[in-house]
Amino acid sequence: MAEPSKESTAPDKGIYSSFDTFLKQGIKEYYDRSWTTRRGNFIALLIASGSTSFALAKDSVVDGQGAKKVAIGAGVAILLRVGLKYALGGPLGLVMSVAAGASMIAYFIRNQKDIVAKVTKYKASIADVSKRYEEIQTGWRDGKHQITDRNLMVDGLMKQFITTVDEA
């Protein structure tokens, strides 16, 4: 029964292929939409997304799709995560030496309490969205949903995810 639902020409492209791809796209969309007005939310989202931030940075540089700012931001967020470990125990200079991320780091330091509080919320949100994403994909693979239904549900989940990040 699952075979008819997979007859589409491109069932596993873009945000429909994996949760990591979905999350990367969510981060890119949030960056495009809110970087200038909600830097703290974006920084917290990058930190909460963990290794996906590094993958996003790598993909942006390798693909050359013009998302260098997102790549730099994601790279700096990874450095922030590593730097926080060192900063809590000693040399904050390690983090501060990253010239490309100076403004992001400065913003993070000024708003550290708010950003750290949001990271916890975003990690919970990412875990919830991941669970729901996998439920949608499992339903599609089991033949419970047609591909168009699955795509609509994933698109709706993306909108909910971005709204959740915005409201936190």
Coordinates of C-alpha atoms in Angstrom, one line a residue:
M1 CA 0.0 0.0 0.0
A2 CA 3.0 2.3 0.5
E3 CA 4.1 2.0 -3.1
P4 CA 1.4 4.2 -4.7
S5 CA 2.3 7.1 -2.4
K6 CA 5.9 7.1 -3.7
E7 CA 5.0 7.5 -7.4
S8 CA 5.7 11.2 -7.5
T9 CA 8.6 12.6 -9.5
A10 CA 10.6 14.0 -6.6
P11 CA 9.2 12.8 -3.3
D12 CA 12.4 13.2 -1.3
K13 CA 13.8 16.6 -2.4
G14 CA 14.4 19.6 -0.3
I15 CA 12.7 19.8 3.1
Y16 CA 11.0 16.4 2.5
S17 CA 14.2 14.3 2.4
S18 CA 15.3 14.5 6.0
F19 CA 14.8 16.4 9.2
D20 CA 18.3 17.9 9.0
T21 CA 17.4 19.3 5.6
F22 CA 14.2 20.6 7.0
L23 CA 16.0 22.2 10.0
K24 CA 18.6 23.8 7.7
Q25 CA 15.8 25.3 5.6
G26 CA 14.1 26.5 8.7
I27 CA 17.3 28.3 9.8
K28 CA 17.8 29.8 6.4
E29 CA 14.2 31.1 6.3
Y30 CA 14.4 32.5 9.8
Y31 CA 17.7 34.2 8.9
D32 CA 16.1 35.8 5.7
R33 CA 13.1 36.9 7.7
S34 CA 14.4 38.0 11.0
W35 CA 18.2 38.4 11.2
T36 CA 18.1 42.2 11.3
T37 CA 15.3 42.5 13.9
R38 CA 15.8 39.4 16.1
R39 CA 19.4 38.6 16.3
G40 CA 19.1 37.0 19.7
N41 CA 16.5 34.5 18.5
F42 CA 18.7 33.6 15.5
I43 CA 21.8 33.1 17.6
A44 CA 19.9 31.0 20.1
L45 CA 18.4 28.9 17.2
L46 CA 21.9 28.3 15.8
I47 CA 23.2 27.2 19.2
A48 CA 20.1 25.0 19.9
S49 CA 20.4 23.3 16.5
G50 CA 23.8 22.0 17.3
S51 CA 25.7 20.1 14.6
T52 CA 23.1 21.2 12.0
S53 CA 24.5 24.7 12.2
F54 CA 27.9 23.4 11.2
A55 CA 26.4 21.4 8.3
L56 CA 24.5 24.5 7.2
A57 CA 27.7 26.5 7.2
K58 CA 29.5 23.8 5.2
D59 CA 26.6 23.4 2.7
S60 CA 26.4 27.1 2.1
V61 CA 30.1 27.4 1.3
V62 CA 30.2 24.3 -0.8
D63 CA 27.0 25.0 -2.8
G64 CA 27.9 28.7 -3.3
Q65 CA 24.2 29.6 -3.1
G66 CA 24.9 33.1 -1.8
A67 CA 24.2 32.2 1.8
K68 CA 27.6 33.3 3.0
K69 CA 26.2 35.3 5.9
V70 CA 24.3 32.3 7.1
A71 CA 27.4 30.2 6.8
I72 CA 29.4 32.7 8.7
G73 CA 26.7 33.0 11.3
A74 CA 26.4 29.3 11.7
G75 CA 30.2 28.9 11.9
V76 CA 30.4 31.6 14.6
A77 CA 27.6 29.9 16.5
I78 CA 29.6 26.7 16.6
L79 CA 32.6 28.7 17.8
L80 CA 30.4 30.3 20.4
R81 CA 29.4 26.9 21.7
V82 CA 33.0 25.8 21.9
G83 CA 34.0 29.2 23.3
L84 CA 31.4 29.1 26.0
K85 CA 32.9 26.0 27.3
Y86 CA 36.3 27.7 27.5
A87 CA 34.8 31.0 28.7
L88 CA 33.2 29.4 31.6
G89 CA 36.5 27.9 32.6
G90 CA 39.0 30.6 31.4
P91 CA 40.1 32.2 28.2
L92 CA 37.3 34.3 26.7
G93 CA 39.9 35.6 24.3
L94 CA 39.5 32.5 22.2
V95 CA 36.0 33.4 21.3
M96 CA 36.8 37.1 20.9
S97 CA 39.5 36.5 18.3
V98 CA 37.1 35.5 15.7
A99 CA 36.9 38.6 13.6
A100 CA 34.1 37.6 11.2
G101 CA 31.8 37.0 14.2
A102 CA 32.7 40.0 16.3
S103 CA 29.3 41.7 16.1
M104 CA 27.5 38.4 16.8
I105 CA 29.7 37.7 19.7
A106 CA 29.2 41.2 21.1
Y107 CA 25.5 40.9 20.7
F108 CA 25.6 37.5 22.4
I109 CA 27.6 38.8 25.3
R110 CA 25.3 41.8 25.8
N111 CA 22.2 39.5 25.7
Q112 CA 23.7 36.3 27.1
K113 CA 21.0 35.6 29.7
D114 CA 18.1 36.0 27.2
I115 CA 19.9 33.9 24.5
V116 CA 20.8 31.1 26.9
A117 CA 17.1 31.0 28.1
K118 CA 15.9 30.8 24.5
V119 CA 18.3 28.0 23.7
T120 CA 16.6 25.7 26.1
K121 CA 13.2 26.5 24.6
Y122 CA 14.5 26.1 21.1
K123 CA 16.0 22.7 21.9
A124 CA 12.7 21.5 23.2
S125 CA 10.9 23.0 20.1
I126 CA 13.4 21.3 17.7
A127 CA 12.9 18.0 19.5
D128 CA 9.1 18.3 19.2
V129 CA 9.3 19.3 15.6
S130 CA 11.6 16.4 14.9
K131 CA 9.2 14.0 16.4
R132 CA 6.3 15.4 14.4
Y133 CA 8.3 15.4 11.2
E134 CA 9.2 11.7 11.7
E135 CA 5.5 10.9 12.4
I136 CA 4.6 12.6 9.1
Q137 CA 7.3 10.8 7.2
T138 CA 6.4 7.4 8.8
G139 CA 2.7 7.9 7.9
W140 CA 3.7 8.6 4.3
R141 CA 6.1 5.6 4.1
D142 CA 3.3 3.4 5.6
G143 CA 0.9 4.6 2.9
K144 CA -1.3 6.5 5.4
H145 CA -0.7 9.8 3.5
Q146 CA -0.5 10.6 -0.1
I147 CA 2.6 12.6 -1.1
T148 CA 0.7 15.8 -1.6
D149 CA -0.8 15.5 1.9
R150 CA 2.7 14.7 3.3
N151 CA 4.1 17.8 1.6
L152 CA 1.3 20.0 2.9
M153 CA 1.9 18.7 6.4
V154 CA 5.6 19.3 6.2
D155 CA 5.1 22.8 4.8
G156 CA 2.7 23.5 7.7
L157 CA 5.1 22.2 10.2
M158 CA 7.8 24.5 8.8
K159 CA 5.5 27.5 9.2
Q160 CA 4.7 26.4 12.8
F161 CA 8.4 26.0 13.6
I162 CA 9.3 29.5 12.4
T163 CA 6.3 31.0 14.2
T164 CA 7.4 29.2 17.4
V165 CA 10.9 30.5 17.1
D166 CA 9.6 34.0 16.4
E167 CA 7.3 33.9 19.5
A168 CA 9.9 32.6 22.0

